[in-house]
Amino acid sequence: MLDPHRPDRHPLDDEGVDGIAARLSRMVRVRTVEDADADATDTLAPFAEFLALLQELYPLANAQLERELVTERGVLYRWPGSASPGGDGSSSDFDATASGPLVLMAHFDVVPAFEAEGWTHPPFDGVIADGSVWGRGTLDDKGPLCVIMEAVEALLAEGHTPPRDVYLWFGGDEETHSGAATAAAALFRERRLTPWLVLDEGGAVVDAPLPFIDVPAAMIGVGEKGSVNVILEASGDAGHASAPSGLTPTARLARAVSRVERRPFPARLNPVAREMFATFTPHAHGSGKVILETLTRAPQLAAHALARLGGDAAALVRTTLATTRLSGGTADNVLPASASATLNCRIAPGESVASTVRHVRRAIRDREVRIRTTDPNEPTTIAPTDNPQFRLLQDAARAAYPEAIAAPYITLAATDAKHFQRFAPATYRFAPLAMDAAQRAAIHGVDERVSIASLHAGVKFHTTLLRSL
């Protein structure tokens, strides 16, 4: 049973050792690297190892919850609720929308990392130092997965049974094609399970979400931007570089990229951003309060002001475009026969894949540049903020981080949750971990790490959430 003085204490913890940190460290050491360019058959072993590790680390969950593999990269746990008719929501008079399950999501694949990039501690050693666990995945997204399992294991040891079914979905290919989550969402639809609440990664507890907001904030994503890769391609005649004639494919592509980056997408303040500003206004002081009041009253002025700030602020109000790949040429003294550029676009609410491609085409102004797309995803619908589900998330965030203001926002990056939001309206994105600016920059970067105190707060968030159902 749980130690009454440590309600989040894991049944396997040793005295004097922070068990949560130790278990996350072991997760980090399993190199579940998801690389779009790698041979899938060469990378399956670490993913199977990670799923086996979960069974070892959380024996109660694996003994008492139903466990089902979904593709080779995902696992679905079901914790039957006491009030679900038949235990599966299949009764003819069962209102799936009102009484459907809670779905807690995370992913365990990670992006590549190399010690030569300048890591303080090797990225896959899971070093515990300076009050933190260091390594790739500690924030994105093994840390959030860890605190979900810690909370469930603790509540099982307590003998707790939730009133409604709880599903835990963990996928292993979110960083690339998200095929496992697509299959999991299809399984829910096939079984006619409409989740009452879905919670995935996305927002976090941050110290200052924008330059003029100086209060800690629990940013709860109510939707996410769309995404598409726009591929620009140009061709020409190969030849010796000593006798160039006209624009080479590489020069044509360079001009196209320069043109499109000089013509940003229009800035608009969406309703979620206005609600976010209104949420923070009563807690702001001095010039910050004046700025928030002005931004809330004058949406077009706010959009242009945020766009000028760049970074996250600009991404809140417009579709963004980043040139992520350039290729062309085979030798220093050979005119290239072809060249290509990849533009990664994150599509704002109110825009679409089609409107994004139109904007790029008009900005380039060159019919000799071919355009094609890959991995298109439209922006999601927006989850409501005036329902019991959002209030439940706010209350759980307040319990774990009493000083933080819970506010809605649009998640800028893509998540697995988009596959569920297509049929589950109450889908949100919030990882209950504290991240300062340096930590947020380390996601997909160098020196990714999570504080042990934040891990314990994350467990409190999920235990509060699960007890409040």
mmCIF file of N, CA, C and O in Angstrom, residues 148-188:
data_model
loop_
_atom_site.group_PDB
_atom_site.id
_atom_site.type_symbol
_atom_site.label_atom_id
_atom_site.label_comp_id
_atom_site.label_asym_id
_atom_site.label_seq_id
_atom_site.Cartn_x
_atom_site.Cartn_y
_atom_site.Cartn_z
ATOM 1 N N ILE A 148 1.988 9.933 -15.878
ATOM 2 C CA ILE A 148 0.698 9.250 -16.028
ATOM 3 C C ILE A 148 0.763 7.887 -15.350
ATOM 4 O O ILE A 148 -0.101 7.523 -14.535
ATOM 5 N N MET A 149 1.774 7.111 -15.687
ATOM 6 C CA MET A 149 1.886 5.762 -15.127
ATOM 7 C C MET A 149 2.117 5.795 -13.625
ATOM 8 O O MET A 149 1.613 4.931 -12.891
ATOM 9 N N GLU A 150 2.878 6.776 -13.137
ATOM 10 C CA GLU A 150 3.104 6.898 -11.698
ATOM 11 C C GLU A 150 1.786 7.127 -10.964
ATOM 12 O O GLU A 150 1.521 6.517 -9.921
ATOM 13 N N ALA A 151 0.946 8.007 -11.501
ATOM 14 C CA ALA A 151 -0.333 8.296 -10.862
ATOM 15 C C ALA A 151 -1.245 7.083 -10.866
ATOM 16 O O ALA A 151 -1.895 6.757 -9.860
ATOM 17 N N VAL A 152 -1.311 6.394 -11.994
ATOM 18 C CA VAL A 152 -2.166 5.212 -12.092
ATOM 19 C C VAL A 152 -1.688 4.124 -11.138
ATOM 20 O O VAL A 152 -2.485 3.506 -10.416
ATOM 21 N N GLU A 153 -0.384 3.886 -11.100
ATOM 22 C CA GLU A 153 0.165 2.857 -10.205
ATOM 23 C C GLU A 153 -0.134 3.191 -8.744
ATOM 24 O O GLU A 153 -0.496 2.304 -7.949
ATOM 25 N N ALA A 154 0.011 4.466 -8.381
ATOM 26 C CA ALA A 154 -0.254 4.878 -7.002
ATOM 27 C C ALA A 154 -1.724 4.685 -6.635
ATOM 28 O O ALA A 154 -2.054 4.202 -5.550
ATOM 29 N N LEU A 155 -2.625 5.045 -7.544
ATOM 30 C CA LEU A 155 -4.052 4.904 -7.257
ATOM 31 C C LEU A 155 -4.471 3.444 -7.214
ATOM 32 O O LEU A 155 -5.341 3.060 -6.421
ATOM 33 N N LEU A 156 -3.872 2.607 -8.040
ATOM 34 C CA LEU A 156 -4.161 1.173 -7.978
ATOM 35 C C LEU A 156 -3.717 0.601 -6.641
ATOM 36 O O LEU A 156 -4.417 -0.229 -6.032
ATOM 37 N N ALA A 157 -2.558 1.023 -6.158
ATOM 38 C CA ALA A 157 -2.075 0.548 -4.865
ATOM 39 C C ALA A 157 -2.997 0.993 -3.734
ATOM 40 O O ALA A 157 -3.105 0.337 -2.695
ATOM 41 N N GLU A 158 -3.682 2.099 -3.953
ATOM 42 C CA GLU A 158 -4.617 2.645 -2.977
ATOM 43 C C GLU A 158 -5.964 1.941 -3.035
ATOM 44 O O GLU A 158 -6.817 2.136 -2.182
ATOM 45 N N GLY A 159 -6.178 1.149 -4.089
ATOM 46 C CA GLY A 159 -7.453 0.478 -4.275
ATOM 47 C C GLY A 159 -8.493 1.315 -4.970
ATOM 48 O O GLY A 159 -9.685 0.997 -4.955
ATOM 49 N N HIS A 160 -8.069 2.376 -5.617
ATOM 50 C CA HIS A 160 -9.001 3.294 -6.265
ATOM 51 C C HIS A 160 -9.548 2.695 -7.562
ATOM 52 O O HIS A 160 -8.824 2.063 -8.332
ATOM 53 N N THR A 161 -10.828 2.921 -7.808
ATOM 54 C CA THR A 161 -11.461 2.569 -9.081
ATOM 55 C C THR A 161 -12.146 3.811 -9.627
ATOM 56 O O THR A 161 -12.985 4.404 -8.932
ATOM 57 N N PRO A 162 -11.830 4.218 -10.837
ATOM 58 C CA PRO A 162 -12.462 5.433 -11.379
ATOM 59 C C PRO A 162 -13.924 5.166 -11.722
ATOM 60 O O PRO A 162 -14.301 4.019 -12.016
ATOM 61 N N PRO A 163 -14.775 6.185 -11.696
ATOM 62 C CA PRO A 163 -16.190 5.979 -12.020
ATOM 63 C C PRO A 163 -16.430 5.694 -13.493
ATOM 64 O O PRO A 163 -17.414 5.053 -13.848
ATOM 65 N N ARG A 164 -15.559 6.167 -14.360
ATOM 66 C CA ARG A 164 -15.698 5.909 -15.787
ATOM 67 C C ARG A 164 -14.435 5.215 -16.270
ATOM 68 O O ARG A 164 -13.388 5.252 -15.618
ATOM 69 N N ASP A 165 -14.520 4.558 -17.428
ATOM 70 C CA ASP A 165 -13.340 3.902 -17.984
ATOM 71 C C ASP A 165 -12.224 4.916 -18.221
ATOM 72 O O ASP A 165 -12.475 6.054 -18.625
ATOM 73 N N VAL A 166 -11.001 4.484 -17.976
ATOM 74 C CA VAL A 166 -9.820 5.293 -18.267
ATOM 75 C C VAL A 166 -8.942 4.493 -19.225
ATOM 76 O O VAL A 166 -8.614 3.331 -18.964
ATOM 77 N N TYR A 167 -8.600 5.111 -20.335
ATOM 78 C CA TYR A 167 -7.680 4.498 -21.299
ATOM 79 C C TYR A 167 -6.354 5.247 -21.280
ATOM 80 O O TYR A 167 -6.326 6.473 -21.204
ATOM 81 N N LEU A 168 -5.287 4.488 -21.346
ATOM 82 C CA LEU A 168 -3.951 5.053 -21.485
ATOM 83 C C LEU A 168 -3.431 4.666 -22.861
ATOM 84 O O LEU A 168 -3.331 3.464 -23.170
ATOM 85 N N TRP A 169 -3.138 5.662 -23.696
ATOM 86 C CA TRP A 169 -2.630 5.384 -25.031
ATOM 87 C C TRP A 169 -1.214 5.929 -25.166
ATOM 88 O O TRP A 169 -0.975 7.124 -24.988
ATOM 89 N N PHE A 170 -0.285 5.039 -25.478
ATOM 90 C CA PHE A 170 1.103 5.433 -25.663
ATOM 91 C C PHE A 170 1.566 4.981 -27.049
ATOM 92 O O PHE A 170 1.549 3.786 -27.365
ATOM 93 N N GLY A 171 1.961 5.953 -27.871
ATOM 94 C CA GLY A 171 2.376 5.666 -29.242
ATOM 95 C C GLY A 171 3.867 5.838 -29.434
ATOM 96 O O GLY A 171 4.523 6.580 -28.697
ATOM 97 N N GLY A 172 4.390 5.175 -30.448
ATOM 98 C CA GLY A 172 5.827 5.191 -30.684
ATOM 99 C C GLY A 172 6.259 5.751 -32.020
ATOM 100 O O GLY A 172 7.388 5.477 -32.456
ATOM 101 N N ASP A 173 5.411 6.568 -32.668
ATOM 102 C CA ASP A 173 5.845 7.173 -33.936
ATOM 103 C C ASP A 173 5.266 8.571 -34.123
ATOM 104 O O ASP A 173 5.056 9.018 -35.243
ATOM 105 N N GLU A 174 5.035 9.268 -33.019
ATOM 106 C CA GLU A 174 4.470 10.615 -33.104
ATOM 107 C C GLU A 174 5.389 11.576 -33.834
ATOM 108 O O GLU A 174 4.935 12.493 -34.520
ATOM 109 N N GLU A 175 6.694 11.364 -33.705
ATOM 110 C CA GLU A 175 7.649 12.306 -34.292
ATOM 111 C C GLU A 175 7.744 12.184 -35.809
ATOM 112 O O GLU A 175 8.377 13.017 -36.452
ATOM 113 N N THR A 176 7.133 11.157 -36.380
ATOM 114 C CA THR A 176 7.167 11.018 -37.839
ATOM 115 C C THR A 176 5.749 10.989 -38.405
ATOM 116 O O THR A 176 5.121 12.023 -38.550
ATOM 117 N N HIS A 177 5.232 9.805 -38.664
ATOM 118 C CA HIS A 177 3.955 9.729 -39.395
ATOM 119 C C HIS A 177 2.741 9.506 -38.508
ATOM 120 O O HIS A 177 1.608 9.531 -38.991
ATOM 121 N N SER A 178 2.928 9.250 -37.205
ATOM 122 C CA SER A 178 1.810 9.126 -36.274
ATOM 123 C C SER A 178 0.852 8.004 -36.661
ATOM 124 O O SER A 178 -0.348 8.065 -36.380
ATOM 125 N N GLY A 179 1.396 6.951 -37.254
ATOM 126 C CA GLY A 179 0.549 5.854 -37.702
ATOM 127 C C GLY A 179 -0.092 5.081 -36.574
ATOM 128 O O GLY A 179 -1.234 4.611 -36.688
ATOM 129 N N ALA A 180 0.617 4.920 -35.446
ATOM 130 C CA ALA A 180 0.061 4.168 -34.322
ATOM 131 C C ALA A 180 -1.155 4.880 -33.745
ATOM 132 O O ALA A 180 -2.181 4.256 -33.446
ATOM 133 N N ALA A 181 -1.074 6.192 -33.573
ATOM 134 C CA ALA A 181 -2.202 6.953 -33.041
ATOM 135 C C ALA A 181 -3.372 6.957 -34.020
ATOM 136 O O ALA A 181 -4.539 6.926 -33.607
ATOM 137 N N THR A 182 -3.073 6.988 -35.302
ATOM 138 C CA THR A 182 -4.139 6.899 -36.297
ATOM 139 C C THR A 182 -4.894 5.585 -36.134
ATOM 140 O O THR A 182 -6.137 5.552 -36.165
ATOM 141 N N ALA A 183 -4.153 4.496 -35.930
ATOM 142 C CA ALA A 183 -4.775 3.185 -35.746
ATOM 143 C C ALA A 183 -5.561 3.135 -34.441
ATOM 144 O O ALA A 183 -6.649 2.542 -34.381
ATOM 145 N N ALA A 184 -5.037 3.742 -33.384
ATOM 146 C CA ALA A 184 -5.738 3.746 -32.101
ATOM 147 C C ALA A 184 -7.053 4.519 -32.198
ATOM 148 O O ALA A 184 -8.089 4.072 -31.694
ATOM 149 N N ALA A 185 -7.014 5.670 -32.852
ATOM 150 C CA ALA A 185 -8.239 6.453 -33.018
ATOM 151 C C ALA A 185 -9.267 5.683 -33.836
ATOM 152 O O ALA A 185 -10.466 5.689 -33.523
ATOM 153 N N ALA A 186 -8.808 4.987 -34.863
ATOM 154 C CA ALA A 186 -9.717 4.177 -35.673
ATOM 155 C C ALA A 186 -10.338 3.060 -34.839
ATOM 156 O O ALA A 186 -11.519 2.709 -35.018
ATOM 157 N N LEU A 187 -9.572 2.505 -33.915
ATOM 158 C CA LEU A 187 -10.074 1.446 -33.043
ATOM 159 C C LEU A 187 -11.185 1.974 -32.142
ATOM 160 O O LEU A 187 -12.207 1.308 -31.932
ATOM 161 N N PHE A 188 -11.011 3.179 -31.615
ATOM 162 C CA PHE A 188 -12.062 3.785 -30.794
ATOM 163 C C PHE A 188 -13.343 3.968 -31.607
ATOM 164 O O PHE A 188 -14.443 3.689 -31.122
#
